[in-house]
JSON list of C-alpha atoms in Angstrom, two decimals:
[
{"chain": "A", "resi": 209, "resn": "MET", "atom": "CA", "xyz": [68.85, 30.77, 5.02]},
{"chain": "A", "resi": 210, "resn": "SER", "atom": "CA", "xyz": [67.04, 32.70, 2.31]},
{"chain": "A", "resi": 211, "resn": "GLY", "atom": "CA", "xyz": [66.89, 36.48, 2.07]},
{"chain": "A", "resi": 212, "resn": "SER", "atom": "CA", "xyz": [64.23, 38.69, 3.59]},
{"chain": "A", "resi": 213, "resn": "PRO", "atom": "CA", "xyz": [60.89, 38.97, 1.78]},
{"chain": "A", "resi": 214, "resn": "PHE", "atom": "CA", "xyz": [61.05, 42.74, 2.35]},
{"chain": "A", "resi": 215, "resn": "SER", "atom": "CA", "xyz": [62.07, 45.21, -0.35]},
{"chain": "A", "resi": 216, "resn": "LEU", "atom": "CA", "xyz": [61.92, 49.01, -0.44]},
{"chain": "A", "resi": 217, "resn": "PRO", "atom": "CA", "xyz": [59.83, 50.78, -3.06]},
{"chain": "A", "resi": 218, "resn": "PRO", "atom": "CA", "xyz": [61.67, 53.40, -5.15]},
{"chain": "A", "resi": 219, "resn": "ALA", "atom": "CA", "xyz": [62.46, 56.62, -3.27]},
{"chain": "A", "resi": 220, "resn": "PRO", "atom": "CA", "xyz": [60.18, 59.53, -4.14]},
{"chain": "A", "resi": 221, "resn": "GLU", "atom": "CA", "xyz": [61.76, 62.11, -6.45]},
{"chain": "A", "resi": 222, "resn": "SER", "atom": "CA", "xyz": [60.46, 64.88, -4.21]},
{"chain": "A", "resi": 223, "resn": "LEU", "atom": "CA", "xyz": [58.81, 64.86, -0.83]},
{"chain": "A", "resi": 224, "resn": "GLN", "atom": "CA", "xyz": [56.52, 67.30, 0.90]},
{"chain": "A", "resi": 225, "resn": "VAL", "atom": "CA", "xyz": [54.15, 66.21, 3.65]},
{"chain": "A", "resi": 226, "resn": "VAL", "atom": "CA", "xyz": [51.48, 68.71, 4.62]},
{"chain": "A", "resi": 227, "resn": "ARG", "atom": "CA", "xyz": [49.28, 68.41, 7.67]},
{"chain": "A", "resi": 228, "resn": "GLU", "atom": "CA", "xyz": [46.94, 70.88, 9.33]},
{"chain": "A", "resi": 229, "resn": "ARG", "atom": "CA", "xyz": [49.67, 72.97, 11.01]},
{"chain": "A", "resi": 230, "resn": "VAL", "atom": "CA", "xyz": [52.98, 71.50, 9.88]},
{"chain": "A", "resi": 231, "resn": "ARG", "atom": "CA", "xyz": [54.81, 70.83, 6.66]},
{"chain": "A", "resi": 232, "resn": "LEU", "atom": "CA", "xyz": [57.68, 68.35, 6.37]},
{"chain": "A", "resi": 233, "resn": "ARG", "atom": "CA", "xyz": [60.18, 68.75, 3.55]},
{"chain": "A", "resi": 234, "resn": "PRO", "atom": "CA", "xyz": [63.79, 67.86, 2.79]},
{"chain": "A", "resi": 235, "resn": "PHE", "atom": "CA", "xyz": [66.51, 70.05, 4.27]},
{"chain": "A", "resi": 236, "resn": "GLU", "atom": "CA", "xyz": [67.79, 73.04, 2.28]},
{"chain": "A", "resi": 237, "resn": "GLU", "atom": "CA", "xyz": [71.06, 74.90, 2.90]},
{"chain": "A", "resi": 238, "resn": "SER", "atom": "CA", "xyz": [69.06, 78.00, 3.88]},
{"chain": "A", "resi": 239, "resn": "ASP", "atom": "CA", "xyz": [67.64, 76.08, 6.89]},
{"chain": "A", "resi": 240, "resn": "LEU", "atom": "CA", "xyz": [70.97, 75.94, 8.73]},
{"chain": "A", "resi": 241, "resn": "GLU", "atom": "CA", "xyz": [70.63, 79.22, 10.63]},
{"chain": "A", "resi": 242, "resn": "ALA", "atom": "CA", "xyz": [67.12, 78.41, 11.87]},
{"chain": "A", "resi": 243, "resn": "MET", "atom": "CA", "xyz": [68.20, 74.90, 12.87]},
{"chain": "A", "resi": 244, "resn": "ALA", "atom": "CA", "xyz": [71.21, 76.30, 14.77]},
{"chain": "A", "resi": 245, "resn": "THR", "atom": "CA", "xyz": [68.84, 78.44, 16.85]},
{"chain": "A", "resi": 246, "resn": "TYR", "atom": "CA", "xyz": [67.35, 75.38, 18.55]},
{"chain": "A", "resi": 247, "resn": "ARG", "atom": "CA", "xyz": [70.16, 72.85, 18.00]},
{"chain": "A", "resi": 248, "resn": "GLY", "atom": "CA", "xyz": [72.51, 75.40, 19.54]},
{"chain": "A", "resi": 249, "resn": "ASP", "atom": "CA", "xyz": [70.48, 75.47, 22.77]},
{"chain": "A", "resi": 250, "resn": "ALA", "atom": "CA", "xyz": [72.08, 73.49, 25.61]},
{"chain": "A", "resi": 251, "resn": "ASP", "atom": "CA", "xyz": [68.67, 72.56, 27.08]},
{"chain": "A", "resi": 252, "resn": "VAL", "atom": "CA", "xyz": [67.51, 71.17, 23.72]},
{"chain": "A", "resi": 253, "resn": "CYS", "atom": "CA", "xyz": [70.70, 69.10, 23.43]},
{"chain": "A", "resi": 254, "resn": "ARG", "atom": "CA", "xyz": [70.58, 67.81, 27.02]},
{"chain": "A", "resi": 255, "resn": "PHE", "atom": "CA", "xyz": [69.31, 64.36, 26.02]},
{"chain": "A", "resi": 256, "resn": "LEU", "atom": "CA", "xyz": [70.59, 64.29, 22.44]},
{"chain": "A", "resi": 257, "resn": "PRO", "atom": "CA", "xyz": [73.79, 62.57, 21.27]},
{"chain": "A", "resi": 258, "resn": "PHE", "atom": "CA", "xyz": [75.54, 65.85, 20.48]},
{"chain": "A", "resi": 259, "resn": "GLU", "atom": "CA", "xyz": [76.51, 69.12, 22.14]},
{"chain": "A", "resi": 260, "resn": "PRO", "atom": "CA", "xyz": [75.01, 72.48, 21.04]},
{"chain": "A", "resi": 261, "resn": "GLN", "atom": "CA", "xyz": [75.63, 72.92, 17.33]},
{"chain": "A", "resi": 262, "resn": "SER", "atom": "CA", "xyz": [76.59, 75.73, 14.99]},
{"chain": "A", "resi": 263, "resn": "PRO", "atom": "CA", "xyz": [75.49, 75.69, 11.33]},
{"chain": "A", "resi": 264, "resn": "ASP", "atom": "CA", "xyz": [78.84, 74.09, 10.41]},
{"chain": "A", "resi": 265, "resn": "ASP", "atom": "CA", "xyz": [78.42, 71.42, 13.10]},
{"chain": "A", "resi": 266, "resn": "ILE", "atom": "CA", "xyz": [74.96, 70.58, 11.77]},
{"chain": "A", "resi": 267, "resn": "ARG", "atom": "CA", "xyz": [76.23, 70.30, 8.21]},
{"chain": "A", "resi": 268, "resn": "ARG", "atom": "CA", "xyz": [79.21, 68.17, 9.28]},
{"chain": "A", "resi": 269, "resn": "ARG", "atom": "CA", "xyz": [77.20, 65.81, 11.48]},
{"chain": "A", "resi": 270, "resn": "ASN", "atom": "CA", "xyz": [74.16, 65.43, 9.23]},
{"chain": "A", "resi": 271, "resn": "GLY", "atom": "CA", "xyz": [75.48, 66.00, 5.73]},
{"chain": "A", "resi": 272, "resn": "HIS", "atom": "CA", "xyz": [74.80, 62.42, 4.71]},
{"chain": "A", "resi": 273, "resn": "LEU", "atom": "CA", "xyz": [71.09, 62.88, 5.56]},
{"chain": "A", "resi": 274, "resn": "MET", "atom": "CA", "xyz": [70.54, 66.34, 4.13]},
{"chain": "A", "resi": 275, "resn": "GLY", "atom": "CA", "xyz": [68.73, 67.28, 0.98]},
{"chain": "A", "resi": 276, "resn": "GLY", "atom": "CA", "xyz": [67.80, 63.86, -0.35]},
{"chain": "A", "resi": 277, "resn": "THR", "atom": "CA", "xyz": [64.72, 61.66, -0.31]},
{"chain": "A", "resi": 278, "resn": "SER", "atom": "CA", "xyz": [66.37, 58.23, -0.55]},
{"chain": "A", "resi": 279, "resn": "LEU", "atom": "CA", "xyz": [66.73, 56.11, 2.58]},
{"chain": "A", "resi": 280, "resn": "GLU", "atom": "CA", "xyz": [69.44, 54.02, 0.98]},
{"chain": "A", "resi": 281, "resn": "GLY", "atom": "CA", "xyz": [73.10, 54.97, 0.91]},
{"chain": "A", "resi": 282, "resn": "ALA", "atom": "CA", "xyz": [76.23, 54.62, 2.96]},
{"chain": "A", "resi": 283, "resn": "ARG", "atom": "CA", "xyz": [74.50, 55.34, 6.25]},
{"chain": "A", "resi": 284, "resn": "GLY", "atom": "CA", "xyz": [70.88, 55.21, 5.11]},
{"chain": "A", "resi": 285, "resn": "GLY", "atom": "CA", "xyz": [68.47, 57.94, 6.02]},
{"chain": "A", "resi": 286, "resn": "VAL", "atom": "CA", "xyz": [66.82, 61.28, 5.36]},
{"chain": "A", "resi": 287, "resn": "MET", "atom": "CA", "xyz": [66.42, 64.49, 7.32]},
{"chain": "A", "resi": 288, "resn": "LEU", "atom": "CA", "xyz": [63.21, 66.50, 7.04]},
{"chain": "A", "resi": 289, "resn": "VAL", "atom": "CA", "xyz": [62.63, 69.95, 8.47]},
{"chain": "A", "resi": 290, "resn": "ILE", "atom": "CA", "xyz": [59.38, 70.84, 10.22]},
{"chain": "A", "resi": 291, "resn": "GLU", "atom": "CA", "xyz": [57.76, 74.12, 9.22]},
{"chain": "A", "resi": 292, "resn": "ASN", "atom": "CA", "xyz": [54.89, 75.90, 10.95]},
{"chain": "A", "resi": 293, "resn": "ASP", "atom": "CA", "xyz": [53.55, 78.96, 9.14]},
{"chain": "A", "resi": 294, "resn": "GLY", "atom": "CA", "xyz": [56.69, 79.04, 6.98]},
{"chain": "A", "resi": 295, "resn": "THR", "atom": "CA", "xyz": [59.09, 78.98, 9.95]},
{"chain": "A", "resi": 296, "resn": "VAL", "atom": "CA", "xyz": [61.45, 76.07, 10.62]},
{"chain": "A", "resi": 297, "resn": "ILE", "atom": "CA", "xyz": [60.60, 74.80, 14.12]},
{"chain": "A", "resi": 298, "resn": "GLY", "atom": "CA", "xyz": [62.41, 71.46, 14.18]},
{"chain": "A", "resi": 299, "resn": "ASP", "atom": "CA", "xyz": [63.72, 68.54, 12.24]},
{"chain": "A", "resi": 300, "resn": "LEU", "atom": "CA", "xyz": [63.10, 64.83, 11.95]},
{"chain": "A", "resi": 301, "resn": "VAL", "atom": "CA", "xyz": [65.33, 61.96, 10.90]},
{"chain": "A", "resi": 302, "resn": "LEU", "atom": "CA", "xyz": [64.53, 58.58, 9.46]},
{"chain": "A", "resi": 303, "resn": "PHE", "atom": "CA", "xyz": [67.82, 56.70, 9.67]},
{"chain": "A", "resi": 304, "resn": "HIS", "atom": "CA", "xyz": [69.72, 53.52, 10.59]},
{"chain": "A", "resi": 305, "resn": "LEU", "atom": "CA", "xyz": [67.89, 51.72, 7.81]},
{"chain": "A", "resi": 306, "resn": "ASP", "atom": "CA", "xyz": [67.94, 47.93, 7.94]},
{"chain": "A", "resi": 307, "resn": "ILE", "atom": "CA", "xyz": [66.76, 46.93, 4.47]},
{"chain": "A", "resi": 308, "resn": "GLU", "atom": "CA", "xyz": [66.46, 43.21, 5.20]},
{"chain": "A", "resi": 309, "resn": "ALA", "atom": "CA", "xyz": [64.27, 43.87, 8.23]},
{"chain": "A", "resi": 310, "resn": "GLY", "atom": "CA", "xyz": [62.33, 46.73, 6.65]},
{"chain": "A", "resi": 311, "resn": "SER", "atom": "CA", "xyz": [63.04, 48.84, 9.71]},
{"chain": "A", "resi": 312, "resn": "ALA", "atom": "CA", "xyz": [64.50, 52.22, 10.56]},
{"chain": "A", "resi": 313, "resn": "GLU", "atom": "CA", "xyz": [64.95, 54.50, 13.53]},
{"chain": "A", "resi": 314, "resn": "ILE", "atom": "CA", "xyz": [63.13, 57.79, 13.92]},
{"chain": "A", "resi": 315, "resn": "GLY", "atom": "CA", "xyz": [64.29, 60.84, 15.83]},
{"chain": "A", "resi": 316, "resn": "TRP", "atom": "CA", "xyz": [63.16, 64.41, 16.35]},
{"chain": "A", "resi": 317, "resn": "VAL", "atom": "CA", "xyz": [64.44, 67.77, 17.59]},
{"chain": "A", "resi": 318, "resn": "VAL", "atom": "CA", "xyz": [61.95, 70.60, 18.12]},
{"chain": "A", "resi": 319, "resn": "SER", "atom": "CA", "xyz": [62.47, 74.23, 19.09]},
{"chain": "A", "resi": 320, "resn": "PRO", "atom": "CA", "xyz": [61.32, 75.15, 22.60]},
{"chain": "A", "resi": 321, "resn": "ALA", "atom": "CA", "xyz": [59.48, 78.07, 20.97]},
{"chain": "A", "resi": 322, "resn": "ALA", "atom": "CA", "xyz": [57.14, 75.53, 19.38]},
{"chain": "A", "resi": 323, "resn": "SER", "atom": "CA", "xyz": [56.48, 73.45, 22.49]},
{"chain": "A", "resi": 324, "resn": "GLY", "atom": "CA", "xyz": [53.14, 73.02, 24.19]},
{"chain": "A", "resi": 325, "resn": "ARG", "atom": "CA", "xyz": [51.00, 73.32, 21.04]},
{"chain": "A", "resi": 326, "resn": "GLY", "atom": "CA", "xyz": [50.99, 69.74, 19.78]},
{"chain": "A", "resi": 327, "resn": "LEU", "atom": "CA", "xyz": [53.15, 70.60, 16.76]},
{"chain": "A", "resi": 328, "resn": "ALA", "atom": "CA", "xyz": [55.80, 67.97, 17.56]},
{"chain": "A", "resi": 329, "resn": "THR", "atom": "CA", "xyz": [53.11, 65.31, 17.90]},
{"chain": "A", "resi": 330, "resn": "GLU", "atom": "CA", "xyz": [51.59, 66.32, 14.57]},
{"chain": "A", "resi": 331, "resn": "ALA", "atom": "CA", "xyz": [55.01, 66.31, 12.89]},
{"chain": "A", "resi": 332, "resn": "VAL", "atom": "CA", "xyz": [56.15, 62.94, 14.25]},
{"chain": "A", "resi": 333, "resn": "ARG", "atom": "CA", "xyz": [52.77, 61.41, 13.36]},
{"chain": "A", "resi": 334, "resn": "ALA", "atom": "CA", "xyz": [53.30, 62.70, 9.81]},
{"chain": "A", "resi": 335, "resn": "LEU", "atom": "CA", "xyz": [56.82, 61.21, 9.78]},
{"chain": "A", "resi": 336, "resn": "ILE", "atom": "CA", "xyz": [55.48, 57.81, 10.82]},
{"chain": "A", "resi": 337, "resn": "ASP", "atom": "CA", "xyz": [52.76, 57.99, 8.16]},
{"chain": "A", "resi": 338, "resn": "THR", "atom": "CA", "xyz": [55.44, 58.84, 5.59]},
{"chain": "A", "resi": 339, "resn": "ALA", "atom": "CA", "xyz": [57.78, 56.06, 6.71]},
{"chain": "A", "resi": 340, "resn": "PHE", "atom": "CA", "xyz": [55.06, 53.46, 6.24]},
{"chain": "A", "resi": 341, "resn": "GLU", "atom": "CA", "xyz": [53.08, 54.86, 3.30]},
{"chain": "A", "resi": 342, "resn": "VAL", "atom": "CA", "xyz": [55.82, 56.45, 1.17]},
{"chain": "A", "resi": 343, "resn": "TYR", "atom": "CA", "xyz": [58.93, 54.48, 2.11]},
{"chain": "A", "resi": 344, "resn": "GLY", "atom": "CA", "xyz": [57.13, 51.19, 2.63]},
{"chain": "A", "resi": 345, "resn": "LEU", "atom": "CA", "xyz": [58.86, 50.34, 5.90]},
{"chain": "A", "resi": 346, "resn": "ARG", "atom": "CA", "xyz": [57.30, 47.78, 8.20]},
{"chain": "A", "resi": 347, "resn": "ARG", "atom": "CA", "xyz": [58.82, 48.70, 11.58]},
{"chain": "A", "resi": 348, "resn": "LEU", "atom": "CA", "xyz": [60.00, 51.91, 13.24]},
{"chain": "A", "resi": 349, "resn": "VAL", "atom": "CA", "xyz": [62.05, 52.32, 16.41]},
{"chain": "A", "resi": 350, "resn": "ALA", "atom": "CA", "xyz": [62.69, 55.35, 18.62]},
{"chain": "A", "resi": 351, "resn": "GLN", "atom": "CA", "xyz": [65.47, 55.31, 21.23]},
{"chain": "A", "resi": 352, "resn": "ILE", "atom": "CA", "xyz": [64.92, 57.85, 24.00]},
{"chain": "A", "resi": 353, "resn": "ASP", "atom": "CA", "xyz": [66.85, 58.80, 27.14]},
{"chain": "A", "resi": 354, "resn": "ALA", "atom": "CA", "xyz": [64.57, 57.83, 30.03]},
{"chain": "A", "resi": 355, "resn": "ASP", "atom": "CA", "xyz": [64.95, 61.29, 31.59]},
{"chain": "A", "resi": 356, "resn": "ASN", "atom": "CA", "xyz": [63.69, 62.98, 28.42]},
{"chain": "A", "resi": 357, "resn": "ALA", "atom": "CA", "xyz": [60.12, 63.29, 29.72]},
{"chain": "A", "resi": 358, "resn": "ARG", "atom": "CA", "xyz": [58.80, 65.27, 26.74]},
{"chain": "A", "resi": 359, "resn": "SER", "atom": "CA", "xyz": [59.98, 62.76, 24.15]},
{"chain": "A", "resi": 360, "resn": "VAL", "atom": "CA", "xyz": [58.80, 59.82, 26.24]},
{"chain": "A", "resi": 361, "resn": "ALA", "atom": "CA", "xyz": [55.37, 61.45, 26.54]},
{"chain": "A", "resi": 362, "resn": "LEU", "atom": "CA", "xyz": [55.30, 62.12, 22.79]},
{"chain": "A", "resi": 363, "resn": "ALA", "atom": "CA", "xyz": [56.13, 58.48, 21.94]},
{"chain": "A", "resi": 364, "resn": "GLU", "atom": "CA", "xyz": [53.45, 57.23, 24.32]},
{"chain": "A", "resi": 365, "resn": "ARG", "atom": "CA", "xyz": [50.90, 59.78, 23.08]},
{"chain": "A", "resi": 366, "resn": "LEU", "atom": "CA", "xyz": [51.44, 58.44, 19.55]},
{"chain": "A", "resi": 367, "resn": "GLY", "atom": "CA", "xyz": [50.89, 54.88, 20.74]},
{"chain": "A", "resi": 368, "resn": "LEU", "atom": "CA", "xyz": [54.40, 53.56, 20.24]},
{"chain": "A", "resi": 369, "resn": "ARG", "atom": "CA", "xyz": [55.02, 50.39, 22.22]},
{"chain": "A", "resi": 370, "resn": "ARG", "atom": "CA", "xyz": [57.75, 50.43, 24.89]},
{"chain": "A", "resi": 371, "resn": "GLU", "atom": "CA", "xyz": [59.86, 47.39, 24.06]},
{"chain": "A", "resi": 372, "resn": "ALA", "atom": "CA", "xyz": [62.84, 47.81, 26.34]},
{"chain": "A", "resi": 373, "resn": "HIS", "atom": "CA", "xyz": [64.24, 49.72, 29.28]},
{"chain": "A", "resi": 374, "resn": "PHE", "atom": "CA", "xyz": [68.01, 49.46, 29.53]},
{"chain": "A", "resi": 375, "resn": "VAL", "atom": "CA", "xyz": [69.08, 50.54, 33.01]},
{"chain": "A", "resi": 376, "resn": "GLU", "atom": "CA", "xyz": [72.27, 52.58, 33.34]},
{"chain": "A", "resi": 377, "resn": "ASN", "atom": "CA", "xyz": [73.45, 51.20, 30.03]},
{"chain": "A", "resi": 378, "resn": "GLU", "atom": "CA", "xyz": [75.61, 54.15, 28.91]},
{"chain": "A", "resi": 379, "resn": "TRP", "atom": "CA", "xyz": [77.78, 56.86, 30.42]},
{"chain": "A", "resi": 380, "resn": "PHE", "atom": "CA", "xyz": [76.15, 59.86, 28.78]},
{"chain": "A", "resi": 381, "resn": "LYS", "atom": "CA", "xyz": [76.87, 63.52, 29.45]},
{"chain": "A", "resi": 382, "resn": "GLY", "atom": "CA", "xyz": [78.26, 62.97, 32.92]},
{"chain": "A", "resi": 383, "resn": "ARG", "atom": "CA", "xyz": [75.85, 60.33, 34.19]},
{"chain": "A", "resi": 384, "resn": "TRP", "atom": "CA", "xyz": [74.80, 56.72, 33.74]},
{"chain": "A", "resi": 385, "resn": "SER", "atom": "CA", "xyz": [71.70, 56.99, 31.59]},
{"chain": "A", "resi": 386, "resn": "ASP", "atom": "CA", "xyz": [68.77, 54.67, 31.06]},
{"chain": "A", "resi": 387, "resn": "LEU", "atom": "CA", "xyz": [67.60, 54.07, 27.50]},
{"chain": "A", "resi": 388, "resn": "LEU", "atom": "CA", "xyz": [63.99, 53.42, 26.49]},
{"chain": "A", "resi": 389, "resn": "VAL", "atom": "CA", "xyz": [63.23, 51.75, 23.17]},
{"chain": "A", "resi": 390, "resn": "TYR", "atom": "CA", "xyz": [59.83, 52.32, 21.55]},
{"chain": "A", "resi": 391, "resn": "ALA", "atom": "CA", "xyz": [58.58, 50.71, 18.35]},
{"chain": "A", "resi": 392, "resn": "VAL", "atom": "CA", "xyz": [55.57, 50.34, 16.09]},
{"chain": "A", "resi": 393, "resn": "LEU", "atom": "CA", "xyz": [54.76, 48.06, 13.17]},
{"chain": "A", "resi": 394, "resn": "ASP", "atom": "CA", "xyz": [53.07, 49.28, 10.00]},
{"chain": "A", "resi": 395, "resn": "ARG", "atom": "CA", "xyz": [50.07, 46.99, 10.55]},
{"chain": "A", "resi": 396, "resn": "GLU", "atom": "CA", "xyz": [49.58, 48.34, 14.09]},
{"chain": "A", "resi": 397, "resn": "TRP", "atom": "CA", "xyz": [49.78, 51.93, 12.90]},
{"chain": "A", "resi": 398, "resn": "MET", "atom": "CA", "xyz": [47.51, 51.48, 9.88]},
{"chain": "A", "resi": 399, "resn": "SER", "atom": "CA", "xyz": [44.90, 49.47, 11.79]},
{"chain": "A", "resi": 400, "resn": "GLY", "atom": "CA", "xyz": [44.75, 51.95, 14.62]},
{"chain": "A", "resi": 401, "resn": "ASP", "atom": "CA", "xyz": [46.14, 49.46, 17.17]},
{"chain": "A", "resi": 402, "resn": "ALA", "atom": "CA", "xyz": [48.65, 52.19, 18.01]},
{"chain": "A", "resi": 403, "resn": "SER", "atom": "CA", "xyz": [46.55, 54.82, 19.79]},
{"chain": "A", "resi": 404, "resn": "GLY", "atom": "CA", "xyz": [48.16, 57.68, 17.84]},
{"chain": "A", "resi": 405, "resn": "ALA", "atom": "CA", "xyz": [47.09, 56.36, 14.46]}
]
């Protein structure tokens, strides 16, 4: 069997994505305190694969994703912070890169203080644009706890396709949890077949 026809373009030397109300940029050490404000909130972490985090926890867990713009590496991925009016309100990850398939997973964490204004939708839309246009990926996947109504609504608002519903597939934070898998292809996103494009 021959190799995949997919290949990544070179990583950008710097990255800054500006939209109407949000700016995405690589993580900086000075972001840790702001990130710990929302990542340290038990309600925010309820459906996430970690407990509330301190700045040291964030650095330890995400160090391999922080500060760079290259998707390639030992664990493949980048972390971008979301700013609104100069304030860090969340972060996004593009990770679990599969180079042969041209695919990666996306994830997001947003401060409750920023909810209800469409900022998360704007930021995740910008991340998807960046994944396809800058990084040249062809497929993105988001894995979401079925009880995480806000993230499910965000994925559906953006037009991601629900590809799977795994019922009680994992013992997670004291309960059997269902997992939803959403995905979108670059051609769907660019053509507008995904309603969020």
